[in-house]
Tab-separated table of C-alpha atoms in Angstrom:
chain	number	residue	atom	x	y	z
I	14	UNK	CA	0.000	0.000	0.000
I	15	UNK	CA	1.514	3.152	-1.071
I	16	UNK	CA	1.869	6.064	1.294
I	17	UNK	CA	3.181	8.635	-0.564
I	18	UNK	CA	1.341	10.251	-3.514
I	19	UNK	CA	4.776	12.003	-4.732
I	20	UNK	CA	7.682	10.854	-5.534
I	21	UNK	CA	10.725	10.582	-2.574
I	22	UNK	CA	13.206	13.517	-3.121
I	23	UNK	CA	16.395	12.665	-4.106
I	24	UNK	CA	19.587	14.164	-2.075
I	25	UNK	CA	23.273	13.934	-3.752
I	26	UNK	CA	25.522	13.710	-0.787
I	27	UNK	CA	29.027	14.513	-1.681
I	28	UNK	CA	31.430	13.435	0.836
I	29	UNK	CA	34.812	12.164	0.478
I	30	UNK	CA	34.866	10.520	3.946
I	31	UNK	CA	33.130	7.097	3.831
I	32	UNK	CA	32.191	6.603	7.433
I	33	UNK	CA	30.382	9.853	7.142
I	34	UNK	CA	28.791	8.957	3.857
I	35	UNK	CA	27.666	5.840	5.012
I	36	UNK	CA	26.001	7.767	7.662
I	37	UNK	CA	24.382	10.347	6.041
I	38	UNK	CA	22.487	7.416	3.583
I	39	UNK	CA	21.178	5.401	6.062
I	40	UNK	CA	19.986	8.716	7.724
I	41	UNK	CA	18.181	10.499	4.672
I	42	UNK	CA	17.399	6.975	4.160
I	43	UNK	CA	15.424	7.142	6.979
I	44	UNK	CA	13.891	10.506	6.390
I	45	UNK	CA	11.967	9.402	3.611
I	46	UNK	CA	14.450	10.333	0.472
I	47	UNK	CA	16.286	8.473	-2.463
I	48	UNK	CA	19.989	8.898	-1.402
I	49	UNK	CA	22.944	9.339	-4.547
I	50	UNK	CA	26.479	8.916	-3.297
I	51	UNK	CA	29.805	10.712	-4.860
I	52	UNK	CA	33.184	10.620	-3.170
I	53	UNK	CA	34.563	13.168	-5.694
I	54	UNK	CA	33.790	16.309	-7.267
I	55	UNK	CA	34.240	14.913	-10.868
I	56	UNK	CA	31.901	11.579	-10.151
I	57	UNK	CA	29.695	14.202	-8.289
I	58	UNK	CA	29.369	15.984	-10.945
I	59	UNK	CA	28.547	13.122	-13.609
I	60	UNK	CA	25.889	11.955	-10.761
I	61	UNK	CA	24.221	15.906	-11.279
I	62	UNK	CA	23.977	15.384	-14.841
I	63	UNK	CA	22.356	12.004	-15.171
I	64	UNK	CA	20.321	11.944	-12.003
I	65	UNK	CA	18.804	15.941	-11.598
I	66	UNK	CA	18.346	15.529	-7.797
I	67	UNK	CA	16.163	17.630	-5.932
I	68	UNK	CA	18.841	19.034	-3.171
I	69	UNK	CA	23.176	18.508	-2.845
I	70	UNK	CA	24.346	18.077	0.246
I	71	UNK	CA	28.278	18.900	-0.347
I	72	UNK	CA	31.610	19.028	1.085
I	73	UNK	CA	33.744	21.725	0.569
I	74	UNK	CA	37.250	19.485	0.774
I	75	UNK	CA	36.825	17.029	-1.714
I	76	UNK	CA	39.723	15.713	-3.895
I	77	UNK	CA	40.346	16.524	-7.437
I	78	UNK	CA	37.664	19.429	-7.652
I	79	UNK	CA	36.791	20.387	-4.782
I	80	UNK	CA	33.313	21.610	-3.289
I	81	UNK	CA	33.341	25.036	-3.900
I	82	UNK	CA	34.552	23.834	-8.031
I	83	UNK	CA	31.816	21.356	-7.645
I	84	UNK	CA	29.084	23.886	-6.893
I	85	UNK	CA	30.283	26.334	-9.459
I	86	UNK	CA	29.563	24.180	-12.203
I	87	UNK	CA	26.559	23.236	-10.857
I	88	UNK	CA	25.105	26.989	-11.057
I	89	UNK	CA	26.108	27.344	-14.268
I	90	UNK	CA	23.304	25.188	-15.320
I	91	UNK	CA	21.057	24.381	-12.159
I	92	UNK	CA	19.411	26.381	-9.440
I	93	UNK	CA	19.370	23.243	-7.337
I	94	UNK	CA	19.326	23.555	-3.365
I	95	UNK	CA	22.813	22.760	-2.370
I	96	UNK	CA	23.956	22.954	1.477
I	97	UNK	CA	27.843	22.962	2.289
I	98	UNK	CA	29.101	20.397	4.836
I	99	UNK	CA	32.437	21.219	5.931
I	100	UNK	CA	35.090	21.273	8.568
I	101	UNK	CA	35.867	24.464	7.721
I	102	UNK	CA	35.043	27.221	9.513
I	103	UNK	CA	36.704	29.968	8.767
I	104	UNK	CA	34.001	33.034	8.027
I	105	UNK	CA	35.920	33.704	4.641
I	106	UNK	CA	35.013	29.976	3.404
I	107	UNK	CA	30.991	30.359	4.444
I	108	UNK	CA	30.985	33.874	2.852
I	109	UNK	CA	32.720	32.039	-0.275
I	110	UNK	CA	30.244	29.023	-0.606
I	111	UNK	CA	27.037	31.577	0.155
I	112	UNK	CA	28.727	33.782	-2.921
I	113	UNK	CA	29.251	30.962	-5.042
I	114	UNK	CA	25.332	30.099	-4.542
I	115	UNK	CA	24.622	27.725	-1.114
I	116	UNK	CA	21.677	28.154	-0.260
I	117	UNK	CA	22.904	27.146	3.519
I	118	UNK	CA	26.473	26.220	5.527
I	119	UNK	CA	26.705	23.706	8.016
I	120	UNK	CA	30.083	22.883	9.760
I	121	UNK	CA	31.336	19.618	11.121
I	122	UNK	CA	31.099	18.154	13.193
I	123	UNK	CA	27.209	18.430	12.811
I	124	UNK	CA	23.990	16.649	14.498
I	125	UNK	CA	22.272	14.791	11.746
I	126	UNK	CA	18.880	16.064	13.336
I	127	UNK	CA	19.929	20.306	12.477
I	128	UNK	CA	21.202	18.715	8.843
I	129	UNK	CA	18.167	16.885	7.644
I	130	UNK	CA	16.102	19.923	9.335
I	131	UNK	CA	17.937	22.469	7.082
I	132	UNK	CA	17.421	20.469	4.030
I	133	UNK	CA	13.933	20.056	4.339
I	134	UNK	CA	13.639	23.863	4.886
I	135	UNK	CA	15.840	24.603	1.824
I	136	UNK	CA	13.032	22.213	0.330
I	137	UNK	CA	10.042	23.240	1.837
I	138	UNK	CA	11.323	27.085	0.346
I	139	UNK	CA	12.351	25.642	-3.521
I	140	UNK	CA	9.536	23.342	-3.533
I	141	UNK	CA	6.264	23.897	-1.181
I	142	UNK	CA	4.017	21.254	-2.845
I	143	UNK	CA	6.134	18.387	-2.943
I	144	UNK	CA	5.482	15.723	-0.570
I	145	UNK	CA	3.237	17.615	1.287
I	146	UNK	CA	0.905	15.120	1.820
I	147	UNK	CA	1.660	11.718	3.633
I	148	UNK	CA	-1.249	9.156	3.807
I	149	UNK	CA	-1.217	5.616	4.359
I	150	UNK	CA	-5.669	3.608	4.410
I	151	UNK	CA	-7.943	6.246	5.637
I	152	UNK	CA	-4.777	8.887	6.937
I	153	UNK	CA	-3.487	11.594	6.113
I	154	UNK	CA	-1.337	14.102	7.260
I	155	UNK	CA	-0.817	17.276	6.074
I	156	UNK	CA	2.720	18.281	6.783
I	157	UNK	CA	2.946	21.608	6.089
I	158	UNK	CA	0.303	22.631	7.640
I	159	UNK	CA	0.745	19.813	10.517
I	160	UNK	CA	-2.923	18.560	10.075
I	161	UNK	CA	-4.015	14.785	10.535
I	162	UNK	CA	-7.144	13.644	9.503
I	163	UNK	CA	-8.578	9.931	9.850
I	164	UNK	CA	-11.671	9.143	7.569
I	165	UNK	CA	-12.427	12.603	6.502
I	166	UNK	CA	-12.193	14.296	10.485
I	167	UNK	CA	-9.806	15.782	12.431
I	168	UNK	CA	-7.484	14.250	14.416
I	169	UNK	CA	-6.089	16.532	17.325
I	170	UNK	CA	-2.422	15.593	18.165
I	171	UNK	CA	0.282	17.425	20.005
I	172	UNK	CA	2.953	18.967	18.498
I	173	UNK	CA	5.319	15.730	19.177
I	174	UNK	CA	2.801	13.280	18.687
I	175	UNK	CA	2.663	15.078	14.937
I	176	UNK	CA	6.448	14.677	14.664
I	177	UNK	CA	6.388	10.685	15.432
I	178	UNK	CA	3.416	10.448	13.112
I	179	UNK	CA	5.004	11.739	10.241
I	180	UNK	CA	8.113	10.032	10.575
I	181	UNK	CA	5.721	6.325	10.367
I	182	UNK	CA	4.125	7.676	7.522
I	183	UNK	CA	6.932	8.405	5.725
I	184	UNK	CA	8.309	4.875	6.476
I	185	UNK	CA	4.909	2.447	5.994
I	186	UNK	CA	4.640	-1.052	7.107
I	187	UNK	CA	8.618	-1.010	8.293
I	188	UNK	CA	9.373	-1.475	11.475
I	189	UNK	CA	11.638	1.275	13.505
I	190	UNK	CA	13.447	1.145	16.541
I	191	UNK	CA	13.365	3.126	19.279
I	192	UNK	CA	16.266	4.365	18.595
I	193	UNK	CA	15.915	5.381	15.360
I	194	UNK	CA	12.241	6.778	16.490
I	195	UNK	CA	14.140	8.984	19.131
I	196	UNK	CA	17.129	10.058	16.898
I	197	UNK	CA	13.997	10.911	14.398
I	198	UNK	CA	11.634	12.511	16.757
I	199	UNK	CA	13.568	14.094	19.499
I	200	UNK	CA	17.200	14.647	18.510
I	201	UNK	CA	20.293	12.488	18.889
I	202	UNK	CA	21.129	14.492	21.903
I	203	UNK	CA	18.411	13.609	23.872
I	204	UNK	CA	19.484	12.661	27.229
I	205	UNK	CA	15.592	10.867	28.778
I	206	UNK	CA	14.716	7.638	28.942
I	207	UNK	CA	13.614	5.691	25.530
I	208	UNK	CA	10.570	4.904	27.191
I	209	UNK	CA	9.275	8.103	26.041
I	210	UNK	CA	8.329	6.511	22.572
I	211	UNK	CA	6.379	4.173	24.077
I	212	UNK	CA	4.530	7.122	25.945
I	213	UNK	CA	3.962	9.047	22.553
I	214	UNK	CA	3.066	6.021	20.728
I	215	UNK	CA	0.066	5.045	22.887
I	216	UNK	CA	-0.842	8.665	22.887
I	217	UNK	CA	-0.743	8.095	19.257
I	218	UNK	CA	-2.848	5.552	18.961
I	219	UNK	CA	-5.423	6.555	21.316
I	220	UNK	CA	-6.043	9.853	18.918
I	221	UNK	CA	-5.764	7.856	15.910
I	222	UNK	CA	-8.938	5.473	17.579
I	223	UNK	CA	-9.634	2.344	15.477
I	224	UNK	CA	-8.842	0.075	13.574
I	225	UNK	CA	-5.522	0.243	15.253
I	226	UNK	CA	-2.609	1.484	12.593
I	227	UNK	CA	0.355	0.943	14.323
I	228	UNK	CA	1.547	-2.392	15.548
I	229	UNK	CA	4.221	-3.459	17.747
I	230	UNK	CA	6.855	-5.409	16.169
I	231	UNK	CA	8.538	-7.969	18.299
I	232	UNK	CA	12.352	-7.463	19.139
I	233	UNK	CA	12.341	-4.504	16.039
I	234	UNK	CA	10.009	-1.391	17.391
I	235	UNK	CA	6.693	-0.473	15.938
I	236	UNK	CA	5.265	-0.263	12.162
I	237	UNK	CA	2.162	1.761	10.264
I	238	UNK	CA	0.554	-1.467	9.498
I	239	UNK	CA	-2.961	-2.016	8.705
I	240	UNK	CA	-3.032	-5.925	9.152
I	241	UNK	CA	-0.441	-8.188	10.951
């Protein structure tokens, strides 16, 4: 069962380090979007061409051409959302990349939660419409305007409880951890007990009423599942 009426967006990470760029695709993986890999600014560039993703998230010290070469070729024939990711940060390197044409500057090292929160801005700003609605049977949610509805009626949800939801709809019928529900929901830095998903899931489910939509998968976390 489909829940997404649009297509995923697809992020170009560019990112010479592969620890980090294993990261940073299982974690827009996550998030809902098709990942592209490049380890170099001329492969990067090749990837541009052929694939036209929706948003580059790039590294200024590549080798070969390096980010700042990278994302002058790219405005000479895209306006494509590209954030820097960089250990740089000197103020004469962000004033360079924001010349050149980022559209944002992030400096390592960085909290995946602020990245993927920047580039969904920078997205939300380029491209309002897309994936603006997530619904999965009779729900929906309206994420720009942060609006569930089950069957046609409102369904009144806190602000966090809105946050979890969204991140199950964007990920239907596959299970997720707590962990990755907390990294997801609350931030990587949170410091509580995990037991606070469990909180926010039965407050989930008691808004959502029934037939019950989210099941608890044994040993693996929970899953927007409309049959076992």
């Amino acid at each position: 069962m489909s829940a997404v009426p649009t297509e995923l967006p697809t992020v170009l990470i560019v990112e010479d380090d592969a620890s980090i760029r294993e990261y940073l695709q299982l974690g827009f993986g996550y998030e809902g979007f098709r990942v592209l890999l490049a380890s170099g600014g001329t492969e990067a560039l090749a990837l541009f061409a052929r694939e036209a993703p929706d948003v580059v998230v790039l590294d200024v010290g590549l080798p070969g051409v390096d980010g700042f070469g990278v994302l002058k070729a790219i405005r000479e024939r895209s306006q494509v959302p590209a954030l820097m990711l960089t250990a740089r940060d000197a103020v004469d390197d962000r004033i360079r990349g924001l010349t050149l044409g980022a559209d944002d500057y992030l400096v390592k090292p960085f909290h995946f939660g602020e990245l993927v929160a920047r580039v969904q801005a920078i997205l939300r700003r380029v491209q309002p419409e897309r994936g603006r609605t997530l619904s999965y049977a009779d729900l929906t949610l309206d994420t720009a305007l942060r609006e569930a509805t089950r069957g046609g009626v409102r369904v009144e949800l806190t602000p966090r409880a809105t946050d979890l939801l969204e991140v199950l709809l964007r990920h239907p019928e596959r299970a997720l951890s707590k962990a990755v529900l907390l990294d997801s929901v609350w931030g990587g830095e949170f410091m509580g007990d995990d037991n606070i998903v469990e909180v926010y899931v039965r407050q989930l489910r008691r808004a959502l009423g029934e037939p019950d939509l989210i099941r608890t998968v044994r040993g693996a976390g929970y899953a927007l599942r409309l049959r076992e």
